[in-house]
Tab-separated table of C-alpha atoms in Angstrom:
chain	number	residue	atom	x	y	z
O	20	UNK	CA	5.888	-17.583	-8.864
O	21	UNK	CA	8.356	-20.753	-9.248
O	22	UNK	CA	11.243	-20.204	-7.472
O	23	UNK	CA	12.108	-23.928	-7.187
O	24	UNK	CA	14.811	-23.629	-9.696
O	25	UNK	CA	18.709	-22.664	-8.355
O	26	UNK	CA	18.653	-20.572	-11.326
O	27	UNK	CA	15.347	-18.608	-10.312
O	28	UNK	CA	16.514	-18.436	-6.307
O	29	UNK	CA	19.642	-16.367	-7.276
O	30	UNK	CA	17.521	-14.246	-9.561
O	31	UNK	CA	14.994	-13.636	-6.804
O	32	UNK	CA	17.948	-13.141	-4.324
O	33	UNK	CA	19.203	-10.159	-7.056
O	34	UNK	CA	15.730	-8.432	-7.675
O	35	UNK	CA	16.073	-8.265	-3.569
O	36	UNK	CA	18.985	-7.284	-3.126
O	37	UNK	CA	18.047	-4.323	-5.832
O	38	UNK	CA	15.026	-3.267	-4.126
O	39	UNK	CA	16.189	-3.484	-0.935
O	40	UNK	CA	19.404	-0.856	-2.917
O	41	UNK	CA	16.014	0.969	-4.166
O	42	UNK	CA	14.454	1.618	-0.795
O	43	UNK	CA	17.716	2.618	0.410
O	44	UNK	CA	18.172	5.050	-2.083
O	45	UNK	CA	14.606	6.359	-1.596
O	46	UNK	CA	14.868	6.755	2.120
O	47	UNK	CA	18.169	8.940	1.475
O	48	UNK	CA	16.569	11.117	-1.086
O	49	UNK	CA	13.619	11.927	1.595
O	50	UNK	CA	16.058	12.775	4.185
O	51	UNK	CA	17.848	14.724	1.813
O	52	UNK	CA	15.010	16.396	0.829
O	53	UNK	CA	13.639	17.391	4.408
O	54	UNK	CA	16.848	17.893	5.232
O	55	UNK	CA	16.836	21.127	3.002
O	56	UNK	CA	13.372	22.353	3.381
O	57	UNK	CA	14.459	25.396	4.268
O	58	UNK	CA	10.479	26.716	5.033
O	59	UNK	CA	9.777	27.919	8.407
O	60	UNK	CA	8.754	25.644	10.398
O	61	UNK	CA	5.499	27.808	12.010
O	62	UNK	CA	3.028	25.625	9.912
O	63	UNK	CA	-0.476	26.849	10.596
O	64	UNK	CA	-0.192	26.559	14.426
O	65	UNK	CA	-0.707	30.345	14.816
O	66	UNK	CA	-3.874	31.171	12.922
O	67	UNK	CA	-5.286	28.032	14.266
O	68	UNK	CA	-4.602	29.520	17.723
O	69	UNK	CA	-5.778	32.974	17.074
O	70	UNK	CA	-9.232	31.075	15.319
O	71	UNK	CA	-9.721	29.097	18.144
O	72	UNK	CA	-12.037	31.335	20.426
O	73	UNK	CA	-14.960	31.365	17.576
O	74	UNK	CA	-13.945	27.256	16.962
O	75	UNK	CA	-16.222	26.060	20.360
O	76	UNK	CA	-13.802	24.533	21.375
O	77	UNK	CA	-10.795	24.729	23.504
O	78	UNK	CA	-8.343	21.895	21.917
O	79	UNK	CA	-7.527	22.948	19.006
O	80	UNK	CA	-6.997	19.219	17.226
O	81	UNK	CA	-10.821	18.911	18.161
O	82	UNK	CA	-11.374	22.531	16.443
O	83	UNK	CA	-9.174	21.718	13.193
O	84	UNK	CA	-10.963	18.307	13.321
O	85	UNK	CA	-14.601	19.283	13.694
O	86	UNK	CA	-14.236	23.166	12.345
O	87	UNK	CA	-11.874	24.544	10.410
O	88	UNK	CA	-11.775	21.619	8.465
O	89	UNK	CA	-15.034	19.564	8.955
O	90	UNK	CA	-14.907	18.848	5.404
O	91	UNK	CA	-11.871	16.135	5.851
O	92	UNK	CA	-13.550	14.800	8.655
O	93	UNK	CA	-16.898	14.357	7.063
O	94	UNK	CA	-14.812	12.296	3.957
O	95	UNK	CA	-12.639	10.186	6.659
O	96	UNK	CA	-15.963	8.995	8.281
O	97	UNK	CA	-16.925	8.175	4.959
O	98	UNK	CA	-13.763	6.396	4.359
O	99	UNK	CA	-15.157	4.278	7.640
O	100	UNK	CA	-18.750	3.761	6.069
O	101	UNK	CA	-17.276	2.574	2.903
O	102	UNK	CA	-15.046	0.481	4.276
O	103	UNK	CA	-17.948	-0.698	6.528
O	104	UNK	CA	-20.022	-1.649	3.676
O	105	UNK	CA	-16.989	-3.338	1.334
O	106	UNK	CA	-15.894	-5.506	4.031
O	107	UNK	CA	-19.860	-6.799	5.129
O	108	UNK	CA	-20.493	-7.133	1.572
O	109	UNK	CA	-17.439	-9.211	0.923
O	110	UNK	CA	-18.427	-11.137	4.388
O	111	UNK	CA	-20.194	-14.543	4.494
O	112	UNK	CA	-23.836	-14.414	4.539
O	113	UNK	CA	-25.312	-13.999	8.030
O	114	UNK	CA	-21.572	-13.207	9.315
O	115	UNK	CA	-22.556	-9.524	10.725
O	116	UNK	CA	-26.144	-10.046	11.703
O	117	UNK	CA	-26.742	-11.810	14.918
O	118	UNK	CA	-29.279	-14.300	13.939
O	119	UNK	CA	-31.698	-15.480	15.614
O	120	UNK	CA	-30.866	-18.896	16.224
O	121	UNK	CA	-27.389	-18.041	17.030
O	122	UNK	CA	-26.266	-19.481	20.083
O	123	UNK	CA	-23.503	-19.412	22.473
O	124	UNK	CA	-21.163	-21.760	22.210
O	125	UNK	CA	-19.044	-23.829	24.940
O	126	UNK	CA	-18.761	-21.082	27.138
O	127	UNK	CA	-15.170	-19.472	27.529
O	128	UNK	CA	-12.962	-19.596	30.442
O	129	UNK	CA	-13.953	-17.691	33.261
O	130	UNK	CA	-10.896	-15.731	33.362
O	131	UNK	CA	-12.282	-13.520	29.766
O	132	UNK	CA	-15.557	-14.218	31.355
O	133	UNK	CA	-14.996	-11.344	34.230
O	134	UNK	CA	-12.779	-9.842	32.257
O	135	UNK	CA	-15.503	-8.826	29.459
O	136	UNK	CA	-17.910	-8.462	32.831
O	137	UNK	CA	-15.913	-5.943	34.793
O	138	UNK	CA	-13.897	-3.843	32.168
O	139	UNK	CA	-16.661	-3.444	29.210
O	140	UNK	CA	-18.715	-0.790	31.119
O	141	UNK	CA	-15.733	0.447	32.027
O	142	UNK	CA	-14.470	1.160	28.704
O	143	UNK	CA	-17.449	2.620	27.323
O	144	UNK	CA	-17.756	5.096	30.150
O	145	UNK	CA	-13.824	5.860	29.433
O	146	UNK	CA	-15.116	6.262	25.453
O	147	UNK	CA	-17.482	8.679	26.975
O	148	UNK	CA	-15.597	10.626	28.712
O	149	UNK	CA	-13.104	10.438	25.960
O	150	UNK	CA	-15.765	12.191	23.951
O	151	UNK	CA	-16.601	14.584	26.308
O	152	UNK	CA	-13.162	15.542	27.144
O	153	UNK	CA	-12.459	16.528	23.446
O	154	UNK	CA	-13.960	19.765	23.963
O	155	UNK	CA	-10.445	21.281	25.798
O	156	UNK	CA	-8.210	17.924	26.107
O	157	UNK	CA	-6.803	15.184	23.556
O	158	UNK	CA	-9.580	12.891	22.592
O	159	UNK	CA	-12.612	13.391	20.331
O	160	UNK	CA	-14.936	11.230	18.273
O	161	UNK	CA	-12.302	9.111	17.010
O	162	UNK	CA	-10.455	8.109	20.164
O	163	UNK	CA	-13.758	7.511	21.814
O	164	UNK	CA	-15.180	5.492	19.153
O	165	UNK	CA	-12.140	3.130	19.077
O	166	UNK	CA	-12.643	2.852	22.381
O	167	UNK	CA	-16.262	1.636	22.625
O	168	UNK	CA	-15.302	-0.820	19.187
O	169	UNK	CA	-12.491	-2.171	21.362
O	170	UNK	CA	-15.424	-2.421	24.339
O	171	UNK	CA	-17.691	-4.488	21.461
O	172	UNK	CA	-14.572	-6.758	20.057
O	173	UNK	CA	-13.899	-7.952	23.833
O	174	UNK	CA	-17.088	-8.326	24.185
O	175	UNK	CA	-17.455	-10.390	21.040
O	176	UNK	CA	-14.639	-13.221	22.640
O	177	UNK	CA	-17.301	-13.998	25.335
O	178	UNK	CA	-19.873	-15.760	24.025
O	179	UNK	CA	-22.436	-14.906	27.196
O	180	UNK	CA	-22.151	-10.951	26.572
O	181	UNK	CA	-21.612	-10.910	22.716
O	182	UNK	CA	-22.631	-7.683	21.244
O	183	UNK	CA	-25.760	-7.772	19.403
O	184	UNK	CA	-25.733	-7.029	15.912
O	185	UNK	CA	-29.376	-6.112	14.779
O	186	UNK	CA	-30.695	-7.232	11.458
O	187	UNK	CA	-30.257	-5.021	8.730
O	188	UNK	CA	-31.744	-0.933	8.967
O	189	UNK	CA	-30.984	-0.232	12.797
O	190	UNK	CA	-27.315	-1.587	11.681
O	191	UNK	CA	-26.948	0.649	8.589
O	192	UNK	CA	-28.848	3.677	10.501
O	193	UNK	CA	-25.772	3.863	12.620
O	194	UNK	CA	-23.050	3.353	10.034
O	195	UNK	CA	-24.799	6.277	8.222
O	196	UNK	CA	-25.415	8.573	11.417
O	197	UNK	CA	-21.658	10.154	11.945
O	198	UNK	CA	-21.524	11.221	7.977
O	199	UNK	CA	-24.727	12.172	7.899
O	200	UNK	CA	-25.417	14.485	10.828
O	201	UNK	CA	-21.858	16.005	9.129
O	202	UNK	CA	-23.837	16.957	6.164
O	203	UNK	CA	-26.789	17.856	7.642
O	204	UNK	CA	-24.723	20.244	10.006
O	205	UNK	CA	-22.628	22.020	6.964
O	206	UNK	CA	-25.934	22.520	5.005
O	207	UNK	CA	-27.694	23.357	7.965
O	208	UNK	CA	-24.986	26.310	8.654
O	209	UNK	CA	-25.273	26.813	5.142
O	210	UNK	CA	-28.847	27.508	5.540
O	211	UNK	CA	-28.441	29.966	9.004
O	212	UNK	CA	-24.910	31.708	8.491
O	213	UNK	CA	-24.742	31.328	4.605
O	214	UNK	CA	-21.033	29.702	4.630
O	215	UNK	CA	-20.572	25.701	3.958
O	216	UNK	CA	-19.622	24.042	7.286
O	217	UNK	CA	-19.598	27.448	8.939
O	218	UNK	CA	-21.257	26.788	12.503
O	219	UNK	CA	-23.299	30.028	14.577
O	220	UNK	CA	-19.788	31.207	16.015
O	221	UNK	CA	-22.224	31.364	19.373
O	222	UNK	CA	-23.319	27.682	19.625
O	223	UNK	CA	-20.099	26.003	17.603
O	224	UNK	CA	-19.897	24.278	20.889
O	225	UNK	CA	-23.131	22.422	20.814
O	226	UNK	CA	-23.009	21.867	17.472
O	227	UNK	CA	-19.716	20.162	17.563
O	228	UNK	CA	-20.748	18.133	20.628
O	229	UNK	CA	-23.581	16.836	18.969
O	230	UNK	CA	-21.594	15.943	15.305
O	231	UNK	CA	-19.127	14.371	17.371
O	232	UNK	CA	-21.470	12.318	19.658
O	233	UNK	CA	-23.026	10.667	15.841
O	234	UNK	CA	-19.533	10.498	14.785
O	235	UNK	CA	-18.495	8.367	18.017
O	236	UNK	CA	-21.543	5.797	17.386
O	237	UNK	CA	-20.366	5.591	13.861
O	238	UNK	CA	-17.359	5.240	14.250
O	239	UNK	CA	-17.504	2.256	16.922
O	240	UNK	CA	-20.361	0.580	14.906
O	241	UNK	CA	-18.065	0.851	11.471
O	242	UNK	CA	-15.225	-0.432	13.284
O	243	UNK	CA	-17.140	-3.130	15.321
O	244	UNK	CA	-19.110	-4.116	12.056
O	245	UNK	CA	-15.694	-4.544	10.559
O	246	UNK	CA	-14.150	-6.299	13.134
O	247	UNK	CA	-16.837	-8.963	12.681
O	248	UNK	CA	-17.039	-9.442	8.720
O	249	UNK	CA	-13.040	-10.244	9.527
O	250	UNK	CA	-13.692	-12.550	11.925
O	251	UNK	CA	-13.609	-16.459	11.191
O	252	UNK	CA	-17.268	-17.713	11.362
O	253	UNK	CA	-17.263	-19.277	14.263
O	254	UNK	CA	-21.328	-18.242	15.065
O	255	UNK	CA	-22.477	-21.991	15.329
O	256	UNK	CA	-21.578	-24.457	18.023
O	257	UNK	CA	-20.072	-27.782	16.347
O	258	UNK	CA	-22.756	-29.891	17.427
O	259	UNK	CA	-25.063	-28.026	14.658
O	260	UNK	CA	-23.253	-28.282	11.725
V	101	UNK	CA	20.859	16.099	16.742
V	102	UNK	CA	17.785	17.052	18.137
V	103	UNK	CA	14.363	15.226	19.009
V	104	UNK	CA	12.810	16.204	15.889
V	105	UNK	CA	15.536	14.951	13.660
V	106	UNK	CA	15.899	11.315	15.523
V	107	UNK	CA	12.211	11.097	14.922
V	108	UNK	CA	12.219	12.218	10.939
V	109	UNK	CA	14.915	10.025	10.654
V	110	UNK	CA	13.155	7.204	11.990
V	111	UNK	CA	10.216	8.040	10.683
V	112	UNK	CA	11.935	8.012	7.192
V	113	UNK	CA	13.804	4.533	7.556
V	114	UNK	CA	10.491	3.387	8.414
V	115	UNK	CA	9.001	4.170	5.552
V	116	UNK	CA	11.421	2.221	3.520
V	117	UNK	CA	11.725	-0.416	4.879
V	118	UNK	CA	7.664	-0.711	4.791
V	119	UNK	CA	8.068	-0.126	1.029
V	120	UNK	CA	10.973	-2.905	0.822
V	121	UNK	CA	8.655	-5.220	2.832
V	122	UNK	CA	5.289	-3.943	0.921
V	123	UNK	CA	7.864	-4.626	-2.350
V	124	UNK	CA	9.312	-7.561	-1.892
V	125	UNK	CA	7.262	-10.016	0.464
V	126	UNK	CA	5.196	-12.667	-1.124
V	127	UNK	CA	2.599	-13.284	1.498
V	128	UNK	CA	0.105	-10.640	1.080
V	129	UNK	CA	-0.817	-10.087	5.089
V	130	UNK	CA	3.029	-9.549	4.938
V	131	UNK	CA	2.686	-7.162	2.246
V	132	UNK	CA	-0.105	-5.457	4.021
V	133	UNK	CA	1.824	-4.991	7.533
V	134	UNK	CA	4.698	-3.616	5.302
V	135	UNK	CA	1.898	-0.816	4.174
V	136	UNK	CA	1.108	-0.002	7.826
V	137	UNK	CA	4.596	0.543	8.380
V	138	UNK	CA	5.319	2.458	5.756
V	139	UNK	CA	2.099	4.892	6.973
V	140	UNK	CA	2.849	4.577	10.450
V	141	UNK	CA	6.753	5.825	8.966
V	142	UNK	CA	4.879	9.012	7.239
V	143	UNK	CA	3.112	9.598	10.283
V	144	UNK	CA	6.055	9.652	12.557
V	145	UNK	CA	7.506	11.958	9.942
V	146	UNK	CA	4.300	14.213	9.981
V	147	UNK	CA	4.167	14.028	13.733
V	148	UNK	CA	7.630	15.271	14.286
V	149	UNK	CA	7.692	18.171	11.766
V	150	UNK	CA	4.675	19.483	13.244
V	151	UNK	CA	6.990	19.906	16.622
V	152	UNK	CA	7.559	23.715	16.995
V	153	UNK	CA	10.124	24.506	19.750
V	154	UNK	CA	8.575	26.335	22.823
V	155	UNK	CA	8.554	29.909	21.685
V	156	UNK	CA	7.885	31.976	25.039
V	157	UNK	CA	4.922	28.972	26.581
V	158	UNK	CA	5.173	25.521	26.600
V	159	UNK	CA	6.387	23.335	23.548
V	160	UNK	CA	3.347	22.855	20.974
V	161	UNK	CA	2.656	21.310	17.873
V	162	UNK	CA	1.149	21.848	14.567
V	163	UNK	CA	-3.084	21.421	15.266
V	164	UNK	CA	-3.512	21.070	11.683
V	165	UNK	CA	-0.379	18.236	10.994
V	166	UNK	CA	-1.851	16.277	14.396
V	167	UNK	CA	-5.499	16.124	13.253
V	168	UNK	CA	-4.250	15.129	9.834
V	169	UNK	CA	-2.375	12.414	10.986
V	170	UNK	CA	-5.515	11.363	13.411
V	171	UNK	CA	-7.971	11.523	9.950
V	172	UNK	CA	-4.517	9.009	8.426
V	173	UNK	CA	-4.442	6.677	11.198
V	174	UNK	CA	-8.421	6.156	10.700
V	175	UNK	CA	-7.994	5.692	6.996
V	176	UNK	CA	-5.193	3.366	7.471
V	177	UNK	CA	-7.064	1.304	9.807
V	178	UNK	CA	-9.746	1.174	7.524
V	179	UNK	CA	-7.393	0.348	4.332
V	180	UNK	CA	-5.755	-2.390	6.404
V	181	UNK	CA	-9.397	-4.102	7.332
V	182	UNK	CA	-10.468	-3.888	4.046
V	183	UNK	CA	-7.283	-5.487	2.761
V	184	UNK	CA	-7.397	-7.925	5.444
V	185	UNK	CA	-11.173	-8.784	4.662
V	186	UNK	CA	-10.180	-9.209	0.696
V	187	UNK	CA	-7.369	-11.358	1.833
V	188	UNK	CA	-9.242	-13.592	3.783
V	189	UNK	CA	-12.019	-13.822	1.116
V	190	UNK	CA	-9.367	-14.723	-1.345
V	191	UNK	CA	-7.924	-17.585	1.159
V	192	UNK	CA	-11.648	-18.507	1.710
V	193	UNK	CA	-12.357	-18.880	-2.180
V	194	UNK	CA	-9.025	-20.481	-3.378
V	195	UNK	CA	-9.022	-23.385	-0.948
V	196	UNK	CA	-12.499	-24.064	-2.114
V	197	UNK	CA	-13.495	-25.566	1.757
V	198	UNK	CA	-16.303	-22.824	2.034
V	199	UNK	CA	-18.256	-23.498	5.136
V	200	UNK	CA	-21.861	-24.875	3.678
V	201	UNK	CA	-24.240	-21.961	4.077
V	202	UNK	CA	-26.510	-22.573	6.424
């Protein structure tokens, strides 16, 4: 840690100057070794297209997503709860949870002020669509929840249309909701076509629709909830403390 | 020199020079940037191997190497926040002005 010394700069400057030699080396042996992959370069693309009419779907990202291999997706939005529930645990007390005496501060300029007015709705109907448009187009669960998060952290700047955070269970309920309709879904296929994950090859349509509606709430709560345990507390005015 | 290759290349020299930043930077939200570089580098890489030249239709790409990099970019965003969370924590507990709890 003390680099004051001449002595210790120079060594620093070395150990550098090797890893930089290090990466250098590394990024040549990965080029070298893609370089001669000599595998074909097909990759799954054609079983994934001749799959796709008993996937639901039309896009086949959304079918490998929310399909052929739920089982990733169900882990990744548990990825999102964890991280969810490390960062709010790790956060200040009362830092997610609007409380009840929490109140705006100065307001803002009036610039974010119609910003946050005019283009929130807007976004969430975009996240919607994004949702909905999943089915035979890029976008999905993912893209729409970022986009209704993104809705909730511009919101968040303004403190007349702040997002409400409610205490506690509603919170967690939708944290929860994305991974666990996800289970519920793969055991409930379990149950009716005997096969872990496997949907009724006549409704996979509805049932991805609804997995990736609780997904997108999830998903924009866990990154919103995030997004707020991050943020500097900044929840009362100065005239209060 | 084709699309694909300027891409893996990139993608590649990316990748290390996230892993000399992740490496040798002191600051940690430094260190943590170099990370996302490094996975935004493996993405790159993933996204242009999964390029297949139009064969008879239009150009299309791996399904399964797209939705795994959409499942990486959600992970990565979540790594990041966590680490970004843990480093503010730590910044919050060393300098020992903690906000008195209301």
């Amino acid at each position: 840690m003390d680099l004051a010394d001449g002595n210790d700069e120079r060594a620093a400057r070395a150990v550098r100057v090797v890893l930089a030699l290090g990466c250098g080396v590394v990024a040549a042996v990965l080029g070298w070794a893609l370089a001669a992959d000599g595998s074909s370069a097909a990759g799954l693309a054609t079983e994934v297209r001749a799959a796709l009419p008993r996937s639901g779907v039309e896009h086949p990202v959304t079918a490998v997503l929310l399909n052929f291999r739920a089982f990733d997706t169900m882990l990744e939005l548990a990825v999102l709860l964890v991280v969810a529930i490390a960062t709010g645990a790790t956060a200040a007390v009362g830092q997610i949870e609007t409380r009840p005496d929490e109140m705006p501060a100065a307001p803002s300029s009036p610039l974010l002020e119609s910003l946050v007015h005019d283009l929130v709705p807007f976004a969430i109907l975009v996240g919607a669509y994004l949702l909905w448009v999943g089915a035979y187009a890029p976008g999905g669960a993912f893209q729409a929840g970022a986009m209704i998060a993104a809705a909730g952290v511009l919101a968040h700047f303004s403190p007349r249309f702040r997002p409400q955070v409610p205490d506690r269970w509603p919170t967690r309920g939708i944290l929860v909701l994305g991974t666990a309709a996800f289970a519920f879904a793969a055991l409930a296929a379990l149950a009716l076509t005997g096969v872990y994950f496997a949907y009724p090859v006549a409704r996979a349509g509805a049932w991805i629709l609804a997995i990736e509606s609780a997904a997108t709430a999830s998903v924009a709560a866990a990154l919103y909830v995030t997004f707020r345990a991050i943020m500097p507390a900044d929840r009362l005015p100065d005239a209060q403390r | 020199m084709n699309g694909t290759t300027i891409f893996t290349v990139c993608g590649i020299l990316l990748f290390a020079i996230g892993l000399y930043g992740a490496l040798a930077a002191r600051p940690l939200l430094r260190r943590i940037l170099a990370a996302n570089i490094m996975g935004n580098g493996v993405f790159m890489v993933l996204v242009a191997g999964a390029y297949l030249p139009a064969d008879g239709g239009a150009a299309t790409g791996d399904p399964v190497a797209h939705a795994l990099v959409l499942t990486g970019i959600v992970v990565a965003v979540s790594a990041t926040a966590l680490g970004l969370q843990l480093v503010c924590r730590l910044h919050e507990l060393a300098s020992g002005d903690r906000e008195p709890d209301p």
